[in-house]
PDB file of C-alpha atoms in Angstrom:
ATOM      1  CA  UNK A   1      19.440  18.472 -15.880  1.00  0.00           C
ATOM      2  CA  UNK A   2      17.820  18.885 -12.616  1.00  0.00           C
ATOM      3  CA  UNK A   3      17.090  22.546 -12.857  1.00  0.00           C
ATOM      4  CA  UNK A   4      15.490  21.919 -16.086  1.00  0.00           C
ATOM      5  CA  UNK A   5      13.344  19.072 -15.123  1.00  0.00           C
ATOM      6  CA  UNK A   6      10.350  21.935 -13.956  1.00  0.00           C
ATOM      7  CA  UNK A   7      10.441  24.066 -16.913  1.00  0.00           C
ATOM      8  CA  UNK A   8      10.513  21.003 -19.304  1.00  0.00           C
ATOM      9  CA  UNK A   9       7.430  19.571 -17.205  1.00  0.00           C
ATOM     10  CA  UNK A  10       5.536  22.672 -17.330  1.00  0.00           C
ATOM     11  CA  UNK A  11       6.031  23.049 -21.024  1.00  0.00           C
ATOM     12  CA  UNK A  12       4.782  19.489 -21.875  1.00  0.00           C
ATOM     13  CA  UNK A  13       1.640  20.325 -19.810  1.00  0.00           C
ATOM     14  CA  UNK A  14       1.120  23.646 -21.591  1.00  0.00           C
ATOM     15  CA  UNK A  15       1.819  21.542 -24.878  1.00  0.00           C
ATOM     16  CA  UNK A  16      -0.471  18.798 -23.832  1.00  0.00           C
ATOM     17  CA  UNK A  17      -3.249  21.311 -22.786  1.00  0.00           C
ATOM     18  CA  UNK A  18      -2.642  23.057 -26.063  1.00  0.00           C
ATOM     19  CA  UNK A  19      -3.646  20.130 -27.827  1.00  0.00           C
ATOM     20  CA  UNK A  20      -6.624  19.251 -26.057  1.00  0.00           C
ATOM     21  CA  UNK A  21      -8.106  22.540 -26.185  1.00  0.00           C
ATOM     22  CA  UNK A  22      -7.428  23.176 -29.896  1.00  0.00           C
ATOM     23  CA  UNK A  23     -10.122  20.239 -30.485  1.00  0.00           C
ATOM     24  CA  UNK A  24     -12.615  22.333 -27.825  1.00  0.00           C
ATOM     25  CA  UNK A  25     -14.295  25.491 -28.228  1.00  0.00           C
ATOM     26  CA  UNK A  26     -14.202  27.602 -25.068  1.00  0.00           C
ATOM     27  CA  UNK A  27     -17.794  28.462 -25.546  1.00  0.00           C
ATOM     28  CA  UNK A  28     -18.542  24.831 -25.068  1.00  0.00           C
ATOM     29  CA  UNK A  29     -16.602  24.290 -22.009  1.00  0.00           C
ATOM     30  CA  UNK A  30     -18.104  27.525 -20.897  1.00  0.00           C
ATOM     31  CA  UNK A  31     -21.383  26.015 -21.344  1.00  0.00           C
ATOM     32  CA  UNK A  32     -20.711  23.176 -19.485  1.00  0.00           C
ATOM     33  CA  UNK A  33     -20.119  24.812 -16.374  1.00  0.00           C
ATOM     34  CA  UNK A  34     -22.672  27.485 -16.816  1.00  0.00           C
ATOM     35  CA  UNK A  35     -25.325  24.496 -16.875  1.00  0.00           C
ATOM     36  CA  UNK A  36     -23.976  22.543 -14.176  1.00  0.00           C
ATOM     37  CA  UNK A  37     -25.647  21.358 -11.020  1.00  0.00           C
ATOM     38  CA  UNK A  38     -24.232  24.001  -8.460  1.00  0.00           C
ATOM     39  CA  UNK A  39     -25.578  22.188  -5.450  1.00  0.00           C
ATOM     40  CA  UNK A  40     -23.395  19.115  -6.691  1.00  0.00           C
ATOM     41  CA  UNK A  41     -20.625  21.857  -7.443  1.00  0.00           C
ATOM     42  CA  UNK A  42     -20.670  22.863  -4.264  1.00  0.00           C
ATOM     43  CA  UNK A  43     -20.614  19.888  -2.580  1.00  0.00           C
ATOM     44  CA  UNK A  44     -18.099  18.133  -4.408  1.00  0.00           C
ATOM     45  CA  UNK A  45     -15.386  20.927  -4.026  1.00  0.00           C
ATOM     46  CA  UNK A  46     -16.128  21.492  -0.422  1.00  0.00           C
ATOM     47  CA  UNK A  47     -14.997  17.584   0.087  1.00  0.00           C
ATOM     48  CA  UNK A  48     -11.346  19.330   0.152  1.00  0.00           C
ATOM     49  CA  UNK A  49     -12.550  20.077   3.740  1.00  0.00           C
ATOM     50  CA  UNK A  50     -13.273  16.839   5.213  1.00  0.00           C
ATOM     51  CA  UNK A  51     -10.343  15.230   3.064  1.00  0.00           C
ATOM     52  CA  UNK A  52      -7.872  17.559   4.719  1.00  0.00           C
ATOM     53  CA  UNK A  53      -9.203  17.086   7.858  1.00  0.00           C
ATOM     54  CA  UNK A  54      -9.169  13.444   7.834  1.00  0.00           C
ATOM     55  CA  UNK A  55      -5.372  13.080   6.374  1.00  0.00           C
ATOM     56  CA  UNK A  56      -4.601  15.541   9.045  1.00  0.00           C
ATOM     57  CA  UNK A  57      -6.189  13.088  11.634  1.00  0.00           C
ATOM     58  CA  UNK A  58      -3.799  10.339   9.978  1.00  0.00           C
ATOM     59  CA  UNK A  59      -0.804  12.232  10.531  1.00  0.00           C
ATOM     60  CA  UNK A  60      -1.581  12.692  13.904  1.00  0.00           C
ATOM     61  CA  UNK A  61      -2.230   8.898  14.452  1.00  0.00           C
ATOM     62  CA  UNK A  62       1.082   8.094  12.670  1.00  0.00           C
ATOM     63  CA  UNK A  63       2.714  10.374  15.478  1.00  0.00           C
ATOM     64  CA  UNK A  64       3.700   8.309  18.627  1.00  0.00           C
ATOM     65  CA  UNK A  65       2.289   8.772  21.546  1.00  0.00           C
ATOM     66  CA  UNK A  66       3.046  11.782  23.273  1.00  0.00           C
ATOM     67  CA  UNK A  67       4.720  13.743  20.667  1.00  0.00           C
ATOM     68  CA  UNK A  68       2.425  16.471  21.023  1.00  0.00           C
ATOM     69  CA  UNK A  69       1.330  17.484  17.691  1.00  0.00           C
ATOM     70  CA  UNK A  70      -2.384  18.744  18.077  1.00  0.00           C
ATOM     71  CA  UNK A  71      -5.089  18.860  15.049  1.00  0.00           C
ATOM     72  CA  UNK A  72      -4.276  22.415  14.127  1.00  0.00           C
ATOM     73  CA  UNK A  73      -0.605  21.651  13.884  1.00  0.00           C
ATOM     74  CA  UNK A  74      -1.201  19.079  11.592  1.00  0.00           C
ATOM     75  CA  UNK A  75      -3.590  20.432   9.382  1.00  0.00           C
ATOM     76  CA  UNK A  76      -0.908  23.390   8.530  1.00  0.00           C
ATOM     77  CA  UNK A  77       1.639  20.402   7.776  1.00  0.00           C
ATOM     78  CA  UNK A  78      -0.709  19.246   5.322  1.00  0.00           C
ATOM     79  CA  UNK A  79      -1.928  22.406   3.619  1.00  0.00           C
ATOM     80  CA  UNK A  80       1.940  23.769   3.572  1.00  0.00           C
ATOM     81  CA  UNK A  81       2.791  20.362   1.943  1.00  0.00           C
ATOM     82  CA  UNK A  82       0.094  20.594  -0.694  1.00  0.00           C
ATOM     83  CA  UNK A  83       1.269  24.051  -1.282  1.00  0.00           C
ATOM     84  CA  UNK A  84       5.210  23.094  -1.827  1.00  0.00           C
ATOM     85  CA  UNK A  85       3.932  19.739  -4.075  1.00  0.00           C
ATOM     86  CA  UNK A  86       2.391  22.198  -6.650  1.00  0.00           C
ATOM     87  CA  UNK A  87       5.768  24.173  -6.944  1.00  0.00           C
ATOM     88  CA  UNK A  88       8.288  21.551  -6.204  1.00  0.00           C
ATOM     89  CA  UNK A  89       9.215  18.745  -8.236  1.00  0.00           C
ATOM     90  CA  UNK A  90       8.952  15.018  -6.992  1.00  0.00           C
ATOM     91  CA  UNK A  91       6.926  15.590  -4.442  1.00  0.00           C
ATOM     92  CA  UNK A  92       9.194  17.723  -2.309  1.00  0.00           C
ATOM     93  CA  UNK A  93       6.602  19.121  -0.195  1.00  0.00           C
ATOM     94  CA  UNK A  94       6.614  15.694   1.445  1.00  0.00           C
ATOM     95  CA  UNK A  95      10.122  15.611   2.123  1.00  0.00           C
ATOM     96  CA  UNK A  96       9.685  18.672   3.489  1.00  0.00           C
ATOM     97  CA  UNK A  97       7.012  17.956   5.643  1.00  0.00           C
ATOM     98  CA  UNK A  98       9.420  15.669   7.062  1.00  0.00           C
ATOM     99  CA  UNK A  99      11.839  18.010   7.934  1.00  0.00           C
ATOM    100  CA  UNK A 100       9.342  20.230   9.416  1.00  0.00           C
ATOM    101  CA  UNK A 101       8.457  17.633  11.711  1.00  0.00           C
ATOM    102  CA  UNK A 102      12.261  16.955  12.719  1.00  0.00           C
ATOM    103  CA  UNK A 103      12.563  20.796  13.329  1.00  0.00           C
ATOM    104  CA  UNK A 104       9.261  21.038  15.501  1.00  0.00           C
ATOM    105  CA  UNK A 105      10.978  18.420  18.034  1.00  0.00           C
ATOM    106  CA  UNK A 106       8.192  15.842  17.093  1.00  0.00           C
ATOM    107  CA  UNK A 107      10.326  13.203  15.751  1.00  0.00           C
ATOM    108  CA  UNK A 108      13.862  12.514  15.060  1.00  0.00           C
ATOM    109  CA  UNK A 109      15.250  13.172  11.423  1.00  0.00           C
ATOM    110  CA  UNK A 110      14.891   9.730  10.343  1.00  0.00           C
ATOM    111  CA  UNK A 111      12.114   8.462  11.922  1.00  0.00           C
ATOM    112  CA  UNK A 112      10.096  11.686  10.061  1.00  0.00           C
ATOM    113  CA  UNK A 113      11.068  10.661   6.680  1.00  0.00           C
ATOM    114  CA  UNK A 114      10.291   7.223   7.623  1.00  0.00           C
ATOM    115  CA  UNK A 115       6.712   8.290   8.595  1.00  0.00           C
ATOM    116  CA  UNK A 116       6.434  10.267   5.424  1.00  0.00           C
ATOM    117  CA  UNK A 117       7.541   7.210   3.416  1.00  0.00           C
ATOM    118  CA  UNK A 118       5.003   5.558   5.366  1.00  0.00           C
ATOM    119  CA  UNK A 119       2.256   7.689   4.468  1.00  0.00           C
ATOM    120  CA  UNK A 120       2.940   7.985   0.903  1.00  0.00           C
ATOM    121  CA  UNK A 121       2.914   4.061   0.617  1.00  0.00           C
ATOM    122  CA  UNK A 122      -0.441   3.796   2.519  1.00  0.00           C
ATOM    123  CA  UNK A 123      -2.069   6.545  -0.002  1.00  0.00           C
ATOM    124  CA  UNK A 124      -0.649   4.891  -2.804  1.00  0.00           C
ATOM    125  CA  UNK A 125      -1.631   1.386  -2.041  1.00  0.00           C
ATOM    126  CA  UNK A 126      -5.179   2.910  -1.100  1.00  0.00           C
ATOM    127  CA  UNK A 127      -5.511   4.152  -4.472  1.00  0.00           C
ATOM    128  CA  UNK A 128      -4.453   0.673  -6.162  1.00  0.00           C
ATOM    129  CA  UNK A 129      -6.956  -1.093  -3.700  1.00  0.00           C
ATOM    130  CA  UNK A 130      -9.773   1.202  -4.864  1.00  0.00           C
ATOM    131  CA  UNK A 131      -8.550   1.227  -8.605  1.00  0.00           C
ATOM    132  CA  UNK A 132      -8.150  -2.946  -8.674  1.00  0.00           C
ATOM    133  CA  UNK A 133     -11.560  -3.113  -6.926  1.00  0.00           C
ATOM    134  CA  UNK A 134     -13.458  -0.791  -9.609  1.00  0.00           C
ATOM    135  CA  UNK A 135     -11.504  -2.855 -12.529  1.00  0.00           C
ATOM    136  CA  UNK A 136     -12.434  -6.303 -11.093  1.00  0.00           C
ATOM    137  CA  UNK A 137     -15.893  -4.915 -11.192  1.00  0.00           C
ATOM    138  CA  UNK A 138     -16.174  -3.445 -14.367  1.00  0.00           C
ATOM    139  CA  UNK A 139     -18.473  -4.732 -17.018  1.00  0.00           C
ATOM    140  CA  UNK A 140     -16.984  -4.063 -20.292  1.00  0.00           C
ATOM    141  CA  UNK A 141     -13.191  -5.076 -20.062  1.00  0.00           C
ATOM    142  CA  UNK A 142     -11.530  -5.263 -23.386  1.00  0.00           C
ATOM    143  CA  UNK A 143      -7.614  -5.965 -23.804  1.00  0.00           C
ATOM    144  CA  UNK A 144      -6.537  -2.692 -22.466  1.00  0.00           C
ATOM    145  CA  UNK A 145      -8.604  -2.846 -18.902  1.00  0.00           C
ATOM    146  CA  UNK A 146      -7.602  -6.684 -18.496  1.00  0.00           C
ATOM    147  CA  UNK A 147      -4.293  -5.652 -19.196  1.00  0.00           C
ATOM    148  CA  UNK A 148      -4.781  -2.474 -16.739  1.00  0.00           C
ATOM    149  CA  UNK A 149      -6.332  -4.887 -14.242  1.00  0.00           C
ATOM    150  CA  UNK A 150      -3.435  -7.467 -13.996  1.00  0.00           C
ATOM    151  CA  UNK A 151      -1.222  -4.232 -13.618  1.00  0.00           C
ATOM    152  CA  UNK A 152      -2.913  -2.821 -11.076  1.00  0.00           C
ATOM    153  CA  UNK A 153      -3.304  -6.090  -9.171  1.00  0.00           C
ATOM    154  CA  UNK A 154       0.656  -6.630  -9.569  1.00  0.00           C
ATOM    155  CA  UNK A 155       1.096  -3.442  -7.954  1.00  0.00           C
ATOM    156  CA  UNK A 156      -0.899  -4.124  -5.026  1.00  0.00           C
ATOM    157  CA  UNK A 157       0.734  -7.493  -4.488  1.00  0.00           C
ATOM    158  CA  UNK A 158       4.170  -5.563  -4.808  1.00  0.00           C
ATOM    159  CA  UNK A 159       3.286  -2.724  -2.570  1.00  0.00           C
ATOM    160  CA  UNK A 160       2.046  -5.556   0.384  1.00  0.00           C
ATOM    161  CA  UNK A 161       4.963  -7.495   0.174  1.00  0.00           C
ATOM    162  CA  UNK A 162       7.481  -4.283   0.263  1.00  0.00           C
ATOM    163  CA  UNK A 163       5.483  -3.113   3.231  1.00  0.00           C
ATOM    164  CA  UNK A 164       5.105  -6.555   5.007  1.00  0.00           C
ATOM    165  CA  UNK A 165       8.083  -8.411   4.612  1.00  0.00           C
ATOM    166  CA  UNK A 166      11.554  -6.657   5.372  1.00  0.00           C
ATOM    167  CA  UNK A 167      13.359  -9.715   3.431  1.00  0.00           C
ATOM    168  CA  UNK A 168      11.650  -8.834   0.207  1.00  0.00           C
ATOM    169  CA  UNK A 169      12.204  -5.181   0.954  1.00  0.00           C
ATOM    170  CA  UNK A 170      16.064  -5.172   1.042  1.00  0.00           C
ATOM    171  CA  UNK A 171      15.814  -7.634  -2.348  1.00  0.00           C
ATOM    172  CA  UNK A 172      13.765  -5.264  -3.972  1.00  0.00           C
ATOM    173  CA  UNK A 173      16.083  -2.465  -3.078  1.00  0.00           C
ATOM    174  CA  UNK A 174      19.209  -4.265  -3.500  1.00  0.00           C
ATOM    175  CA  UNK A 175      18.532  -5.077  -7.149  1.00  0.00           C
ATOM    176  CA  UNK A 176      17.548  -1.761  -7.759  1.00  0.00           C
ATOM    177  CA  UNK A 177      20.814  -0.396  -6.435  1.00  0.00           C
ATOM    178  CA  UNK A 178      22.811  -3.021  -8.581  1.00  0.00           C
ATOM    179  CA  UNK A 179      21.212  -1.973 -12.232  1.00  0.00           C
ATOM    180  CA  UNK A 180      20.418   1.725 -11.523  1.00  0.00           C
ATOM    181  CA  UNK A 181      23.678   4.334 -11.931  1.00  0.00           C
ATOM    182  CA  UNK A 182      25.125   5.656  -9.161  1.00  0.00           C
ATOM    183  CA  UNK A 183      23.446   8.910  -8.152  1.00  0.00           C
ATOM    184  CA  UNK A 184      19.958   6.870  -8.189  1.00  0.00           C
ATOM    185  CA  UNK A 185      21.571   4.278  -6.626  1.00  0.00           C
ATOM    186  CA  UNK A 186      22.501   5.919  -3.747  1.00  0.00           C
ATOM    187  CA  UNK A 187      18.832   7.511  -3.898  1.00  0.00           C
ATOM    188  CA  UNK A 188      18.048   3.752  -3.310  1.00  0.00           C
ATOM    189  CA  UNK A 189      19.955   3.426  -0.457  1.00  0.00           C
ATOM    190  CA  UNK A 190      18.293   6.107   1.220  1.00  0.00           C
ATOM    191  CA  UNK A 191      15.261   5.163   0.489  1.00  0.00           C
ATOM    192  CA  UNK A 192      15.799   1.670   1.692  1.00  0.00           C
ATOM    193  CA  UNK A 193      17.341   2.937   5.007  1.00  0.00           C
ATOM    194  CA  UNK A 194      14.048   4.847   5.800  1.00  0.00           C
ATOM    195  CA  UNK A 195      12.082   2.066   4.489  1.00  0.00           C
ATOM    196  CA  UNK A 196      13.319  -0.565   7.402  1.00  0.00           C
ATOM    197  CA  UNK A 197      13.272   1.756  10.050  1.00  0.00           C
ATOM    198  CA  UNK A 198       9.708   2.534   8.996  1.00  0.00           C
ATOM    199  CA  UNK A 199       9.027  -1.188   8.688  1.00  0.00           C
ATOM    200  CA  UNK A 200      10.594  -1.484  12.455  1.00  0.00           C
ATOM    201  CA  UNK A 201       8.892   1.298  14.041  1.00  0.00           C
ATOM    202  CA  UNK A 202       5.041   0.537  12.395  1.00  0.00           C
ATOM    203  CA  UNK A 203       5.167  -3.195  12.773  1.00  0.00           C
ATOM    204  CA  UNK A 204       5.330  -3.228  16.858  1.00  0.00           C
ATOM    205  CA  UNK A 205       1.900  -1.849  17.449  1.00  0.00           C
ATOM    206  CA  UNK A 206      -0.504  -3.935  14.912  1.00  0.00           C
ATOM    207  CA  UNK A 207      -3.456  -2.444  15.609  1.00  0.00           C
ATOM    208  CA  UNK A 208      -2.318   1.011  15.276  1.00  0.00           C
ATOM    209  CA  UNK A 209      -1.142  -0.136  11.813  1.00  0.00           C
ATOM    210  CA  UNK A 210      -4.702  -1.382  11.077  1.00  0.00           C
ATOM    211  CA  UNK A 211      -6.117   1.881  12.007  1.00  0.00           C
ATOM    212  CA  UNK A 212      -3.692   3.646   9.550  1.00  0.00           C
ATOM    213  CA  UNK A 213      -4.292   1.584   6.942  1.00  0.00           C
ATOM    214  CA  UNK A 214      -8.119   1.662   7.382  1.00  0.00           C
ATOM    215  CA  UNK A 215      -8.380   5.274   7.441  1.00  0.00           C
ATOM    216  CA  UNK A 216      -6.141   5.762   4.005  1.00  0.00           C
ATOM    217  CA  UNK A 217      -8.410   3.040   2.033  1.00  0.00           C
ATOM    218  CA  UNK A 218     -11.265   5.100   3.630  1.00  0.00           C
ATOM    219  CA  UNK A 219      -9.974   8.717   2.612  1.00  0.00           C
ATOM    220  CA  UNK A 220      -8.892   7.418  -0.822  1.00  0.00           C
ATOM    221  CA  UNK A 221     -12.769   6.189  -1.334  1.00  0.00           C
ATOM    222  CA  UNK A 222     -13.563   9.925  -0.061  1.00  0.00           C
ATOM    223  CA  UNK A 223     -11.277  10.901  -2.987  1.00  0.00           C
ATOM    224  CA  UNK A 224     -13.395   8.465  -5.345  1.00  0.00           C
ATOM    225  CA  UNK A 225     -16.222   9.867  -4.438  1.00  0.00           C
ATOM    226  CA  UNK A 226     -15.373  13.499  -4.915  1.00  0.00           C
ATOM    227  CA  UNK A 227     -14.366  12.556  -8.478  1.00  0.00           C
ATOM    228  CA  UNK A 228     -17.712  10.974  -9.100  1.00  0.00           C
ATOM    229  CA  UNK A 229     -19.657  14.362  -7.764  1.00  0.00           C
ATOM    230  CA  UNK A 230     -17.910  16.086 -10.023  1.00  0.00           C
ATOM    231  CA  UNK A 231     -19.392  14.107 -12.749  1.00  0.00           C
ATOM    232  CA  UNK A 232     -22.806  14.675 -11.218  1.00  0.00           C
ATOM    233  CA  UNK A 233     -22.235  18.246 -10.929  1.00  0.00           C
ATOM    234  CA  UNK A 234     -21.322  18.245 -14.801  1.00  0.00           C
ATOM    235  CA  UNK A 235     -24.472  16.579 -15.643  1.00  0.00           C
ATOM    236  CA  UNK A 236     -22.972  13.422 -16.568  1.00  0.00           C
ATOM    237  CA  UNK A 237     -24.146   9.871 -15.859  1.00  0.00           C
ATOM    238  CA  UNK A 238     -21.785   7.689 -14.989  1.00  0.00           C
ATOM    239  CA  UNK A 239     -22.554   4.893 -12.627  1.00  0.00           C
ATOM    240  CA  UNK A 240     -20.291   4.980  -9.761  1.00  0.00           C
ATOM    241  CA  UNK A 241     -18.772   1.593 -10.150  1.00  0.00           C
ATOM    242  CA  UNK A 242     -17.621   2.616 -13.702  1.00  0.00           C
ATOM    243  CA  UNK A 243     -16.135   6.094 -11.894  1.00  0.00           C
ATOM    244  CA  UNK A 244     -14.825   3.964  -9.235  1.00  0.00           C
ATOM    245  CA  UNK A 245     -12.657   1.859 -12.157  1.00  0.00           C
ATOM    246  CA  UNK A 246     -11.639   4.723 -14.449  1.00  0.00           C
ATOM    247  CA  UNK A 247     -11.120   7.947 -12.042  1.00  0.00           C
ATOM    248  CA  UNK A 248      -7.763   5.997 -10.429  1.00  0.00           C
ATOM    249  CA  UNK A 249      -6.379   5.284 -13.789  1.00  0.00           C
ATOM    250  CA  UNK A 250      -6.637   8.707 -14.720  1.00  0.00           C
ATOM    251  CA  UNK A 251      -4.817   9.976 -10.829  1.00  0.00           C
ATOM    252  CA  UNK A 252      -2.384   7.116 -11.924  1.00  0.00           C
ATOM    253  CA  UNK A 253      -1.539   8.790 -15.147  1.00  0.00           C
ATOM    254  CA  UNK A 254      -1.217  12.304 -13.513  1.00  0.00           C
ATOM    255  CA  UNK A 255       1.179  10.656 -11.212  1.00  0.00           C
ATOM    256  CA  UNK A 256       3.757  10.155 -14.443  1.00  0.00           C
ATOM    257  CA  UNK A 257       6.673  12.169 -13.923  1.00  0.00           C
ATOM    258  CA  UNK A 258       6.179  13.951 -17.439  1.00  0.00           C
ATOM    259  CA  UNK A 259       3.893  16.924 -16.314  1.00  0.00           C
ATOM    260  CA  UNK A 260       3.652  19.779 -14.290  1.00  0.00           C
ATOM    261  CA  UNK A 261       1.339  18.310 -11.290  1.00  0.00           C
ATOM    262  CA  UNK A 262      -0.089  15.854 -13.145  1.00  0.00           C
ATOM    263  CA  UNK A 263      -1.792  18.577 -15.479  1.00  0.00           C
ATOM    264  CA  UNK A 264      -2.444  17.764 -19.278  1.00  0.00           C
ATOM    265  CA  UNK A 265      -1.387  13.827 -18.646  1.00  0.00           C
ATOM    266  CA  UNK A 266      -4.592  13.604 -16.215  1.00  0.00           C
ATOM    267  CA  UNK A 267      -6.605  15.697 -18.506  1.00  0.00           C
ATOM    268  CA  UNK A 268      -6.120  13.575 -21.283  1.00  0.00           C
ATOM    269  CA  UNK A 269      -6.734  10.277 -19.571  1.00  0.00           C
ATOM    270  CA  UNK A 270      -9.773  11.755 -18.299  1.00  0.00           C
ATOM    271  CA  UNK A 271     -10.875  12.401 -21.538  1.00  0.00           C
ATOM    272  CA  UNK A 272      -9.934   9.026 -23.156  1.00  0.00           C
ATOM    273  CA  UNK A 273     -11.252   6.921 -20.597  1.00  0.00           C
ATOM    274  CA  UNK A 274     -14.867   8.756 -20.105  1.00  0.00           C
ATOM    275  CA  UNK A 275     -14.942   8.915 -23.762  1.00  0.00           C
ATOM    276  CA  UNK A 276     -17.953   6.382 -23.826  1.00  0.00           C
ATOM    277  CA  UNK A 277     -19.852   7.915 -21.091  1.00  0.00           C
ATOM    278  CA  UNK A 278     -19.510  11.767 -21.919  1.00  0.00           C
ATOM    279  CA  UNK A 279     -17.833  14.054 -24.667  1.00  0.00           C
ATOM    280  CA  UNK A 280     -14.180  15.409 -24.530  1.00  0.00           C
ATOM    281  CA  UNK A 281     -15.759  19.321 -23.560  1.00  0.00           C
ATOM    282  CA  UNK A 282     -17.192  17.355 -20.689  1.00  0.00           C
ATOM    283  CA  UNK A 283     -14.165  15.669 -19.729  1.00  0.00           C
ATOM    284  CA  UNK A 284     -11.868  18.471 -20.334  1.00  0.00           C
ATOM    285  CA  UNK A 285     -13.989  20.302 -17.237  1.00  0.00           C
ATOM    286  CA  UNK A 286     -13.856  17.228 -15.271  1.00  0.00           C
ATOM    287  CA  UNK A 287     -10.041  17.822 -15.543  1.00  0.00           C
ATOM    288  CA  UNK A 288     -10.062  21.184 -14.357  1.00  0.00           C
ATOM    289  CA  UNK A 289     -12.218  19.864 -11.519  1.00  0.00           C
ATOM    290  CA  UNK A 290      -9.911  17.495 -10.957  1.00  0.00           C
ATOM    291  CA  UNK A 291      -6.786  19.743 -10.705  1.00  0.00           C
ATOM    292  CA  UNK A 292      -8.888  21.790  -8.608  1.00  0.00           C
ATOM    293  CA  UNK A 293      -8.404  19.157  -6.186  1.00  0.00           C
ATOM    294  CA  UNK A 294      -5.133  20.094  -5.599  1.00  0.00           C
ATOM    295  CA  UNK A 295      -5.412  23.770  -6.249  1.00  0.00           C
ATOM    296  CA  UNK A 296      -7.635  24.163  -3.338  1.00  0.00           C
ATOM    297  CA  UNK A 297      -5.580  23.003  -0.464  1.00  0.00           C
ATOM    298  CA  UNK A 298      -2.478  24.403  -1.954  1.00  0.00           C
ATOM    299  CA  UNK A 299      -4.077  27.711  -1.769  1.00  0.00           C
ATOM    300  CA  UNK A 300      -5.220  27.078   1.720  1.00  0.00           C
ATOM    301  CA  UNK A 301      -1.167  26.437   2.602  1.00  0.00           C
ATOM    302  CA  UNK A 302      -0.361  29.713   1.317  1.00  0.00           C
ATOM    303  CA  UNK A 303      -0.516  31.401   4.727  1.00  0.00           C
ATOM    304  CA  UNK A 304       1.947  28.908   6.378  1.00  0.00           C
ATOM    305  CA  UNK A 305       4.434  28.676   3.599  1.00  0.00           C
ATOM    306  CA  UNK A 306       6.383  31.179   5.222  1.00  0.00           C
ATOM    307  CA  UNK A 307       7.696  28.944   7.905  1.00  0.00           C
ATOM    308  CA  UNK A 308       7.551  26.039   5.610  1.00  0.00           C
ATOM    309  CA  UNK A 309      10.570  27.961   3.540  1.00  0.00           C
ATOM    310  CA  UNK A 310      12.243  28.803   6.385  1.00  0.00           C
ATOM    311  CA  UNK A 311      12.644  25.088   7.686  1.00  0.00           C
ATOM    312  CA  UNK A 312      13.689  24.480   3.783  1.00  0.00           C
ATOM    313  CA  UNK A 313      16.058  27.064   4.056  1.00  0.00           C
ATOM    314  CA  UNK A 314      17.687  26.024   6.798  1.00  0.00           C
ATOM    315  CA  UNK A 315      18.059  22.454   5.851  1.00  0.00           C
ATOM    316  CA  UNK A 316      19.600  23.427   2.526  1.00  0.00           C
ATOM    317  CA  UNK A 317      22.195  25.755   4.562  1.00  0.00           C
ATOM    318  CA  UNK A 318      22.975  22.917   6.974  1.00  0.00           C
ATOM    319  CA  UNK A 319      23.668  20.600   3.524  1.00  0.00           C
ATOM    320  CA  UNK A 320      25.756  23.084   1.949  1.00  0.00           C
ATOM    321  CA  UNK A 321      27.636  23.684   5.151  1.00  0.00           C
ATOM    322  CA  UNK A 322      27.881  19.943   5.800  1.00  0.00           C
TER     323      UNK A 322
END
């Protein structure tokens, strides 16, 4: 079933895009881009550079003192992981990053996985934080937005409990191990072990923990600003606080394991969520620009992909031989 997962996700993405673009005239979409504000377009797309830089700097801060990882190496890791995340299922590019960190001798194998788990946890919690912040201040909440606000707040609470309480984390993972099939239960066991090591390692230095958490929140604030800049580039009038509430919901929709790299679900979410502020054609254009947020770093990681692939092949061979 695993080998069919990626073709199925691509097929679902294509199907959703076909439905979206069956309702949009190509000449109208072209006109949106031709009439865009070029300065804001350059600024918004150019934000992938500082975003990559801050993400790389955070990776350096996550490494233990004396690990020897420089800024150049961290940038290569982040960019190559972005490339692999576009083609591998379930964000396996980040798991490959953990193997690569171990392969270069920066950390032990289990600790490198723990680092990646902590990094992704910080990302998710930061995204949920800004989503909750925006939704709380969102002025026109109906039943849907009240439900989303409650759900996001519950997600933030759950994430903080998992991160801060070892007892709650063990209870949570243990519960899921009991109610899931054996194959999935084993994955939860591995995640639980990595989570325990992550908690033990990162809670030793609370000042460093606060620095990494603050950096993650700032990075995701820049992500939200970038999407708002996209709306300015498309000459759409959307207050920043509105965008701060809506854009994280679209990103969360793109994280659902239904489509290829979120393409399709994220696009439709943007069109539906912003329908009170601009038409579907502009929403589709915004969806394309949001896809570029992932595509540009992936292109930037191509020169470093050979090293990454060699690491992956080594790990797969070791697993087969074992």
